[in-house]
Amino acid sequence: MDLSNLAVIIAAAACSPNPDERKAAEQSLDQIKHAPQHLIRVLQIVVDGGCDPAVRQAASIHFKNFIAKHWDPHSGDQSKILPSDKSVVRDQILVYVSQLPPILRVQMGECLKTIIYADYPEQWPHLLDWVKHNLQDQQVYGALFVLRIMSSKYEFKSDEDRAPIYRVVEETFPHLLNIFDKLIQIESPSLEVADHIKLICKIFWSCIYLELPRPLFNPNFFNAWMGLFLNILERPVPLEGQPEDPDLRKSWGWWKTKKWVAHILNRLYTRFGDLKLQNPENKAFAQMFQTNYAAKILECHLKLLNVIRIGGYLPDRVINLILQYLSNSISKNSMYTLLQPHLDVLLFEIIFPLMCFNDDDQVLWDEDPHEYVRKGYDIIEDLYSPRTASMDFVTELVRKRGKDNFPKLIQFIVGIFKRYSEAPLEQKPYRQKDGALLAVGTLCDKLRQTEPYKSELENMLVQHVFPEFSSPAGHLRAKAAWVAGQYANITFSDQTNFSKALHCVISGMRDPELPVRVDSVFALRSFIEACKNLDEIRPVLPQLLDEFFKLMNEVENEDLAFTLETIVYKFGEEISPYALGLCQNLASAFWKCVDTDNGDDEADDTGALAAVGCLRAISTILESISSLPHLYGQIEPYLLPIMRKMLTTDGQDVFEEVLEIVSYITTFSPTISLDMWSLWPLIMEALVDWAIDFFPNILVPLHNYISRGTEHYLTCKQPDYQQSLWSVISSLMANKNIDDSDLEPAPKLIGIVLQTCKGQVDQCVEPYLRITLDRLRVAEKSSFKCLLIEVVSNAFYYNAPLTLGILQRFGFATEIFTIWLQMLQEKKKSGAHANFKGEHDKKVCILGLTSILSLPAGQLPGEALPPVFRALLELLVAYKDQLAEGAKAEEEEDEEDGDDDNMDDFETDDEDDEENPDETDESTLRKLAAQAKDFRSYSDDDEFSEDDYSDDEELDSPIDEVDPFILFMDAVTAMQATDSLRFQSLRQTLDPHYEGLANNIAQHTEQRRAEILKEQLEKQQASTTVAS
């Protein structure tokens, strides 16, 4: 197809107002897109200056999308682009990328990124040579553009993957330095010069982000770079050409260069600013950096900050980066010494004004309160915010250098409070009061721990915070709610003050200003957590919930849902009358958040986080009504659409939260409905396709389906759940690329089937044993081997003769017994069992081995019986001891529950020795050493391991009702009665140690029989009493 016809089709597919014409064009593109040289022709349209700009843009988007989907050889479509076409595209795109207008260069940049990330250096070895050549030629910008993409590929790569970037640095950085030096010397430089310098800075940043390349350790080379960076940092930004519009101004090229230089210097300071953190080979370089540059950078930063003190302009991001540097300097003695003479001006004339409510805040508050709220609670915004950086600086200053600075800072705040109180209404410094309240809230941890301030907090709140709940300034009403929330958990000497603040916060939820309502909701969370008398809230709970949902309809914010979660958790079952309405509203709010997430890139993070918050709140509600199962059937229909949609690939971001909801409903509903069963295929499809990381979460609902809906699981054929489970487990277990740890739920599921469906799934035993033994042969992780052996044990408990026969047909019976007994005998240095560590694991093994013990003499070889019996005795004693230890630990935990109430008096001030904050005091070191010793008592002997703990005990199982001691003694008694010669022969193999264990178990079993009988009698008496 010639270029003109192709251009017409591309234009129609992208721009035609006629849907039929657009669809026909799209189909034509689909038919020809894999034709040889198609990609080359599209690129020719993109670079054709005589072509319609709209068509060129449409062609660039088509080109970018095709490259993104089909270029990478890992995508599976590599054969659809001919190698010869790839070669032509690689060569031509380099020629044209710098010549294109910016709107097209962006698209080509994305294409270059895909190609470079996939092909460099293996399939594109001459790319570096092209870059070097053009850095010395007329195509400097194009070379810088490409080099930036190359360097970004390795920005976050670990050592073993960074080798190509070392060559890039060695061969291009001398040229970059030369170009940088020439650009700096240009008088009256244009904006194009700033763009070139910005690219060089971004390349440098990517190359040093994880580690400094070796060439830069050369002092002369490094000094040359640093001289240029400091030149950019110090030199005034040209006044001519600066945009008036604030948004355009902060993105202006010269301010961008200053921002990237500040970025680089911060990174270098973080890496080399502290000698104690250096490897021996880097210490000399770090010393050089500190001596020659750390103080010089600090001096430049202070000069820059002085610009805003006298009313000049600095972009928010530059201020933020400078304050980060200053914050990192506080703990370093030499730097703090340089900073100290400037601290009063810095703190009270620069940083404090940054903390105050300002003109930009007022405009946003008035014109777009939703955006004001979003920015105030967006963690990404915090990374760029001068206000957040100012708060961090103040926090670090009082934490590390409190003795020098905390009293005068508090004195300054008190002075503002006093001036505000004394000023007439029309002259009150509302914005300064706002900054003072922000400082008080920021310093809450320090103030709550430090006398004399600690004992004055309640008075401070009553005098200077609570009155602002009725301030004419909306931002002060919001700040009062926030500060009150920061101090909600202090001990109030007058409980009416707590009550007053609580009711002011609740009233704030009805404030006419949206930001006040939002801050009030977040403060309410702290008050509810601190509230000891819920009668304060009970009377207004319905109205409170109404206000909540009005706000959730206005604002997407995860903290709203978290506050609701706190209310539900605190009130527990009392929330049940509102549970249905709460879940309905949360479901509606969830769909709204999802729609926002899908429709607005800028709101993606906010919508996604808020959606997670809604689902978490739903889970908390479902948990709170667990003793009222009839409510689940009422709530289920409102949650089903969420579960059906979000158990597919559409819900990957909330999959864990949705599974939790499925788990609650399948656990606590009176029965599992057919609608809930319809989710089984979705869960299984996700597990096979992409959700293997969520297998532990998936285990819970699958367990519920099998154990609580056993009849449906066994009898339903459309779909066939037994076949579905077998298909998934067998494919996963056979996949050698899946790690052992990711597969641990699979043998657990097999165990659930065998325990729950005892006597009803004989046909499944052989195939499940086959895949289990196949995986056991290649398993490496000991905890996974234990789970595979437990499948065998469960099979013996399910039907011992059937299982033994299958193992004998496999020719694996002797080997499996050998492996099993060896694993049972393995001990750690401490003498504890190395395998089958949990109570559940031991119990499963006991039931399986006891079932083997019960086999008739003719089925089990005589020589196998004594080792099985000895292993059982040791296992039963270990199980008994573990149960006793668990009961004792639970009693101790109950006794210690009240100890947490005293934690308010435990000071966690991080301020090190004020005379030398770089050194830790001796008492702290002693405490840390003691803690380390306690930890080593576990870790040195491998006693402390996540493998020791399992959620299995939390899953109900038919074996919960089986007492393994009684089962064992009944089996021994039966053997004694039916085959006394075999029994006597077995006893003769026991040495005194095992005789003692057997007597111990026999005595304990009689105790267990008596305890069980007593429990049964008590239950009968209780039921009789209830009936009468």
mmCIF file of N, CA and C in Angstrom, residues 427-517:
data_model
loop_
_atom_site.group_PDB
_atom_site.id
_atom_site.type_symbol
_atom_site.label_atom_id
_atom_site.label_comp_id
_atom_site.label_asym_id
_atom_site.label_seq_id
_atom_site.Cartn_x
_atom_site.Cartn_y
_atom_site.Cartn_z
ATOM 1 N N GLN A 427 -8.431 42.226 62.852
ATOM 2 C CA GLN A 427 -6.971 42.299 62.696
ATOM 3 C C GLN A 427 -6.261 41.021 63.162
ATOM 4 N N LYS A 428 -7.015 40.004 63.447
ATOM 5 C CA LYS A 428 -6.391 38.769 63.945
ATOM 6 C C LYS A 428 -5.516 38.152 62.845
ATOM 7 N N PRO A 429 -4.303 37.710 63.197
ATOM 8 C CA PRO A 429 -3.414 37.071 62.203
ATOM 9 C C PRO A 429 -3.825 35.612 61.954
ATOM 10 N N TYR A 430 -4.913 35.440 61.194
ATOM 11 C CA TYR A 430 -5.478 34.102 60.997
ATOM 12 C C TYR A 430 -4.457 33.130 60.374
ATOM 13 N N ARG A 431 -3.711 33.632 59.420
ATOM 14 C CA ARG A 431 -2.794 32.725 58.718
ATOM 15 C C ARG A 431 -1.622 32.330 59.603
ATOM 16 N N GLN A 432 -1.133 33.268 60.416
ATOM 17 C CA GLN A 432 -0.063 32.901 61.354
ATOM 18 C C GLN A 432 -0.573 31.918 62.401
ATOM 19 N N LYS A 433 -1.798 32.098 62.840
ATOM 20 C CA LYS A 433 -2.376 31.145 63.794
ATOM 21 C C LYS A 433 -2.477 29.758 63.149
ATOM 22 N N ASP A 434 -2.812 29.733 61.865
ATOM 23 C CA ASP A 434 -2.880 28.459 61.140
ATOM 24 C C ASP A 434 -1.522 27.769 61.139
ATOM 25 N N GLY A 435 -0.454 28.530 60.861
ATOM 26 C CA GLY A 435 0.891 27.948 60.870
ATOM 27 C C GLY A 435 1.296 27.476 62.253
ATOM 28 N N ALA A 436 0.910 28.256 63.282
ATOM 29 C CA ALA A 436 1.246 27.867 64.658
ATOM 30 C C ALA A 436 0.536 26.574 65.036
ATOM 31 N N LEU A 437 -0.723 26.432 64.632
ATOM 32 C CA LEU A 437 -1.459 25.201 64.920
ATOM 33 C C LEU A 437 -0.852 24.017 64.159
ATOM 34 N N LEU A 438 -0.418 24.266 62.929
ATOM 35 C CA LEU A 438 0.232 23.192 62.173
ATOM 36 C C LEU A 438 1.500 22.741 62.891
ATOM 37 N N ALA A 439 2.258 23.705 63.416
ATOM 38 C CA ALA A 439 3.478 23.361 64.154
ATOM 39 C C ALA A 439 3.153 22.561 65.412
ATOM 40 N N VAL A 440 2.113 22.969 66.127
ATOM 41 C CA VAL A 440 1.719 22.263 67.348
ATOM 42 C C VAL A 440 1.299 20.820 67.021
ATOM 43 N N GLY A 441 0.560 20.662 65.937
ATOM 44 C CA GLY A 441 0.158 19.307 65.543
ATOM 45 C C GLY A 441 1.333 18.478 65.079
ATOM 46 N N THR A 442 2.263 19.101 64.369
ATOM 47 C CA THR A 442 3.450 18.403 63.866
ATOM 48 C C THR A 442 4.332 17.918 65.018
ATOM 49 N N LEU A 443 4.397 18.705 66.074
ATOM 50 C CA LEU A 443 5.274 18.389 67.211
ATOM 51 C C LEU A 443 4.557 17.595 68.303
ATOM 52 N N CYS A 444 3.429 16.976 67.968
ATOM 53 C CA CYS A 444 2.618 16.334 69.011
ATOM 54 C C CYS A 444 3.383 15.254 69.770
ATOM 55 N N ASP A 445 4.185 14.460 69.071
ATOM 56 C CA ASP A 445 4.921 13.394 69.772
ATOM 57 C C ASP A 445 5.874 13.977 70.805
ATOM 58 N N LYS A 446 6.599 15.014 70.416
ATOM 59 C CA LYS A 446 7.564 15.634 71.329
ATOM 60 C C LYS A 446 6.841 16.306 72.496
ATOM 61 N N LEU A 447 5.773 17.024 72.214
ATOM 62 C CA LEU A 447 5.041 17.733 73.264
ATOM 63 C C LEU A 447 4.397 16.764 74.257
ATOM 64 N N ARG A 448 3.935 15.612 73.763
ATOM 65 C CA ARG A 448 3.285 14.637 74.651
ATOM 66 C C ARG A 448 4.276 13.951 75.572
ATOM 67 N N GLN A 449 5.559 14.060 75.254
ATOM 68 C CA GLN A 449 6.568 13.346 76.036
ATOM 69 C C GLN A 449 7.402 14.254 76.928
ATOM 70 N N THR A 450 7.344 15.563 76.699
ATOM 71 C CA THR A 450 8.305 16.481 77.316
ATOM 72 C C THR A 450 7.632 17.412 78.313
ATOM 73 N N GLU A 451 8.127 17.408 79.531
ATOM 74 C CA GLU A 451 7.697 18.385 80.529
ATOM 75 C C GLU A 451 8.527 19.665 80.364
ATOM 76 N N PRO A 452 7.957 20.851 80.646
ATOM 77 C CA PRO A 452 6.642 21.078 81.273
ATOM 78 C C PRO A 452 5.474 21.111 80.287
ATOM 79 N N TYR A 453 5.763 20.916 78.998
ATOM 80 C CA TYR A 453 4.717 21.077 77.978
ATOM 81 C C TYR A 453 3.639 19.995 78.106
ATOM 82 N N LYS A 454 4.068 18.789 78.453
ATOM 83 C CA LYS A 454 3.146 17.655 78.526
ATOM 84 C C LYS A 454 1.964 17.948 79.452
ATOM 85 N N SER A 455 2.245 18.534 80.616
ATOM 86 C CA SER A 455 1.176 18.778 81.592
ATOM 87 C C SER A 455 0.311 19.980 81.216
ATOM 88 N N GLU A 456 0.748 20.771 80.227
ATOM 89 C CA GLU A 456 -0.009 21.952 79.824
ATOM 90 C C GLU A 456 -0.809 21.736 78.547
ATOM 91 N N LEU A 457 -0.773 20.526 77.986
ATOM 92 C CA LEU A 457 -1.407 20.286 76.690
ATOM 93 C C LEU A 457 -2.910 20.520 76.736
ATOM 94 N N GLU A 458 -3.557 20.001 77.770
ATOM 95 C CA GLU A 458 -5.009 20.160 77.855
ATOM 96 C C GLU A 458 -5.385 21.634 77.907
ATOM 97 N N ASN A 459 -4.655 22.398 78.703
ATOM 98 C CA ASN A 459 -4.925 23.827 78.813
ATOM 99 C C ASN A 459 -4.698 24.530 77.469
ATOM 100 N N MET A 460 -3.619 24.127 76.769
ATOM 101 C CA MET A 460 -3.335 24.707 75.460
ATOM 102 C C MET A 460 -4.479 24.437 74.481
ATOM 103 N N LEU A 461 -4.994 23.206 74.485
ATOM 104 C CA LEU A 461 -6.094 22.853 73.580
ATOM 105 C C LEU A 461 -7.343 23.685 73.895
ATOM 106 N N VAL A 462 -7.644 23.797 75.184
ATOM 107 C CA VAL A 462 -8.851 24.522 75.594
ATOM 108 C C VAL A 462 -8.749 26.006 75.247
ATOM 109 N N GLN A 463 -7.573 26.592 75.453
ATOM 110 C CA GLN A 463 -7.421 28.033 75.253
ATOM 111 C C GLN A 463 -7.215 28.420 73.795
ATOM 112 N N HIS A 464 -6.447 27.617 73.053
ATOM 113 C CA HIS A 464 -5.985 28.083 71.739
ATOM 114 C C HIS A 464 -6.462 27.236 70.556
ATOM 115 N N VAL A 465 -6.978 26.045 70.799
ATOM 116 C CA VAL A 465 -7.410 25.193 69.688
ATOM 117 C C VAL A 465 -8.932 25.120 69.624
ATOM 118 N N PHE A 466 -9.561 24.710 70.690
ATOM 119 C CA PHE A 466 -11.011 24.500 70.653
ATOM 120 C C PHE A 466 -11.793 25.752 70.243
ATOM 121 N N PRO A 467 -11.361 26.974 70.651
ATOM 122 C CA PRO A 467 -12.130 28.151 70.198
ATOM 123 C C PRO A 467 -12.188 28.297 68.680
ATOM 124 N N GLU A 468 -11.193 27.732 67.980
ATOM 125 C CA GLU A 468 -11.165 27.892 66.518
ATOM 126 C C GLU A 468 -12.181 26.995 65.807
ATOM 127 N N PHE A 469 -12.850 26.108 66.542
ATOM 128 C CA PHE A 469 -13.941 25.345 65.916
ATOM 129 C C PHE A 469 -15.051 26.281 65.423
ATOM 130 N N SER A 470 -15.129 27.464 66.007
ATOM 131 C CA SER A 470 -16.152 28.432 65.591
ATOM 132 C C SER A 470 -15.532 29.651 64.921
ATOM 133 N N SER A 471 -14.292 29.522 64.424
ATOM 134 C CA SER A 471 -13.610 30.640 63.783
ATOM 135 C C SER A 471 -14.330 31.056 62.502
ATOM 136 N N PRO A 472 -14.325 32.352 62.168
ATOM 137 C CA PRO A 472 -14.883 32.781 60.882
ATOM 138 C C PRO A 472 -14.030 32.327 59.698
ATOM 139 N N ALA A 473 -12.762 31.962 59.955
ATOM 140 C CA ALA A 473 -11.875 31.477 58.894
ATOM 141 C C ALA A 473 -12.015 29.964 58.769
ATOM 142 N N GLY A 474 -12.484 29.521 57.634
ATOM 143 C CA GLY A 474 -12.701 28.083 57.445
ATOM 144 C C GLY A 474 -11.443 27.265 57.629
ATOM 145 N N HIS A 475 -10.289 27.801 57.164
ATOM 146 C CA HIS A 475 -9.054 27.017 57.274
ATOM 147 C C HIS A 475 -8.656 26.817 58.732
ATOM 148 N N LEU A 476 -9.028 27.755 59.611
ATOM 149 C CA LEU A 476 -8.735 27.565 61.033
ATOM 150 C C LEU A 476 -9.675 26.547 61.661
ATOM 151 N N ARG A 477 -10.923 26.506 61.205
ATOM 152 C CA ARG A 477 -11.832 25.457 61.712
ATOM 153 C C ARG A 477 -11.293 24.078 61.328
ATOM 154 N N ALA A 478 -10.793 23.976 60.100
ATOM 155 C CA ALA A 478 -10.225 22.697 59.646
ATOM 156 C C ALA A 478 -8.977 22.345 60.447
ATOM 157 N N LYS A 479 -8.117 23.350 60.670
ATOM 158 C CA LYS A 479 -6.875 23.081 61.389
ATOM 159 C C LYS A 479 -7.160 22.721 62.840
ATOM 160 N N ALA A 480 -8.183 23.344 63.447
ATOM 161 C CA ALA A 480 -8.544 23.006 64.828
ATOM 162 C C ALA A 480 -8.958 21.550 64.926
ATOM 163 N N ALA A 481 -9.735 21.069 63.946
ATOM 164 C CA ALA A 481 -10.154 19.662 63.950
ATOM 165 C C ALA A 481 -8.941 18.751 63.831
ATOM 166 N N TRP A 482 -8.018 19.106 62.940
ATOM 167 C CA TRP A 482 -6.823 18.268 62.729
ATOM 168 C C TRP A 482 -5.969 18.212 63.996
ATOM 169 N N VAL A 483 -5.716 19.369 64.613
ATOM 170 C CA VAL A 483 -4.888 19.400 65.823
ATOM 171 C C VAL A 483 -5.577 18.640 66.954
ATOM 172 N N ALA A 484 -6.886 18.838 67.098
ATOM 173 C CA ALA A 484 -7.620 18.116 68.143
ATOM 174 C C ALA A 484 -7.461 16.613 67.957
ATOM 175 N N GLY A 485 -7.508 16.153 66.713
ATOM 176 C CA GLY A 485 -7.318 14.732 66.438
ATOM 177 C C GLY A 485 -5.934 14.243 66.803
ATOM 178 N N GLN A 486 -4.914 15.093 66.614
ATOM 179 C CA GLN A 486 -3.539 14.733 66.968
ATOM 180 C C GLN A 486 -3.388 14.482 68.468
ATOM 181 N N TYR A 487 -4.210 15.162 69.280
ATOM 182 C CA TYR A 487 -4.077 15.068 70.730
ATOM 183 C C TYR A 487 -5.264 14.357 71.391
ATOM 184 N N ALA A 488 -6.063 13.661 70.600
ATOM 185 C CA ALA A 488 -7.266 13.026 71.151
ATOM 186 C C ALA A 488 -6.936 11.977 72.206
ATOM 187 N N ASN A 489 -5.772 11.366 72.110
ATOM 188 C CA ASN A 489 -5.458 10.253 73.023
ATOM 189 C C ASN A 489 -4.661 10.674 74.257
ATOM 190 N N ILE A 490 -4.522 11.990 74.524
ATOM 191 C CA ILE A 490 -3.872 12.383 75.774
ATOM 192 C C ILE A 490 -4.845 12.143 76.935
ATOM 193 N N THR A 491 -4.323 12.129 78.131
ATOM 194 C CA THR A 491 -5.173 11.944 79.310
ATOM 195 C C THR A 491 -5.743 13.298 79.726
ATOM 196 N N PHE A 492 -7.063 13.459 79.573
ATOM 197 C CA PHE A 492 -7.728 14.704 79.944
ATOM 198 C C PHE A 492 -8.065 14.664 81.438
ATOM 199 N N SER A 493 -7.622 15.694 82.159
ATOM 200 C CA SER A 493 -7.965 15.753 83.588
ATOM 201 C C SER A 493 -9.449 16.066 83.773
ATOM 202 N N ASP A 494 -10.003 16.808 82.847
ATOM 203 C CA ASP A 494 -11.426 17.135 82.854
ATOM 204 C C ASP A 494 -12.055 16.485 81.623
ATOM 205 N N GLN A 495 -12.797 15.414 81.864
ATOM 206 C CA GLN A 495 -13.336 14.642 80.743
ATOM 207 C C GLN A 495 -14.313 15.449 79.893
ATOM 208 N N THR A 496 -14.863 16.514 80.472
ATOM 209 C CA THR A 496 -15.779 17.341 79.672
ATOM 210 C C THR A 496 -15.036 18.026 78.530
ATOM 211 N N ASN A 497 -13.732 18.249 78.683
ATOM 212 C CA ASN A 497 -12.957 18.846 77.592
ATOM 213 C C ASN A 497 -12.847 17.871 76.416
ATOM 214 N N PHE A 498 -12.641 16.595 76.732
ATOM 215 C CA PHE A 498 -12.631 15.581 75.664
ATOM 216 C C PHE A 498 -13.991 15.554 74.978
ATOM 217 N N SER A 499 -15.055 15.558 75.784
ATOM 218 C CA SER A 499 -16.405 15.499 75.217
ATOM 219 C C SER A 499 -16.697 16.709 74.346
ATOM 220 N N LYS A 500 -16.257 17.875 74.809
ATOM 221 C CA LYS A 500 -16.485 19.094 74.036
ATOM 222 C C LYS A 500 -15.792 19.013 72.683
ATOM 223 N N ALA A 501 -14.539 18.568 72.698
ATOM 224 C CA ALA A 501 -13.791 18.458 71.447
ATOM 225 C C ALA A 501 -14.431 17.435 70.516
ATOM 226 N N LEU A 502 -14.837 16.303 71.080
ATOM 227 C CA LEU A 502 -15.477 15.259 70.283
ATOM 228 C C LEU A 502 -16.718 15.803 69.579
ATOM 229 N N HIS A 503 -17.558 16.504 70.312
ATOM 230 C CA HIS A 503 -18.802 17.001 69.719
ATOM 231 C C HIS A 503 -18.543 18.147 68.739
ATOM 232 N N CYS A 504 -17.474 18.912 68.968
ATOM 233 C CA CYS A 504 -17.089 19.931 67.991
ATOM 234 C C CYS A 504 -16.645 19.283 66.676
ATOM 235 N N VAL A 505 -15.892 18.186 66.802
ATOM 236 C CA VAL A 505 -15.450 17.463 65.606
ATOM 237 C C VAL A 505 -16.653 16.876 64.864
ATOM 238 N N ILE A 506 -17.598 16.309 65.610
ATOM 239 C CA ILE A 506 -18.800 15.754 64.983
ATOM 240 C C ILE A 506 -19.593 16.875 64.296
ATOM 241 N N SER A 507 -19.691 18.025 64.940
ATOM 242 C CA SER A 507 -20.382 19.165 64.332
ATOM 243 C C SER A 507 -19.660 19.617 63.063
ATOM 244 N N GLY A 508 -18.326 19.501 63.080
ATOM 245 C CA GLY A 508 -17.543 19.895 61.906
ATOM 246 C C GLY A 508 -17.872 19.086 60.669
ATOM 247 N N MET A 509 -18.422 17.901 60.854
ATOM 248 C CA MET A 509 -18.819 17.085 59.702
ATOM 249 C C MET A 509 -20.002 17.701 58.953
ATOM 250 N N ARG A 510 -20.648 18.684 59.575
ATOM 251 C CA ARG A 510 -21.767 19.369 58.907
ATOM 252 C C ARG A 510 -21.390 20.794 58.516
ATOM 253 N N ASP A 511 -20.093 21.121 58.561
ATOM 254 C CA ASP A 511 -19.624 22.462 58.220
ATOM 255 C C ASP A 511 -19.923 22.760 56.744
ATOM 256 N N PRO A 512 -20.239 24.020 56.400
ATOM 257 C CA PRO A 512 -20.506 24.333 54.987
ATOM 258 C C PRO A 512 -19.286 24.189 54.085
ATOM 259 N N GLU A 513 -18.078 24.211 54.667
ATOM 260 C CA GLU A 513 -16.855 24.123 53.866
ATOM 261 C C GLU A 513 -16.376 22.665 53.793
ATOM 262 N N LEU A 514 -16.182 22.155 52.571
ATOM 263 C CA LEU A 514 -15.786 20.757 52.373
ATOM 264 C C LEU A 514 -14.494 20.388 53.105
ATOM 265 N N PRO A 515 -13.409 21.177 53.023
ATOM 266 C CA PRO A 515 -12.177 20.779 53.725
ATOM 267 C C PRO A 515 -12.367 20.638 55.237
ATOM 268 N N VAL A 516 -13.253 21.456 55.814
ATOM 269 C CA VAL A 516 -13.513 21.337 57.252
ATOM 270 C C VAL A 516 -14.196 20.007 57.538
ATOM 271 N N ARG A 517 -15.132 19.646 56.691
ATOM 272 C CA ARG A 517 -15.842 18.363 56.893
ATOM 273 C C ARG A 517 -14.876 17.183 56.798
#
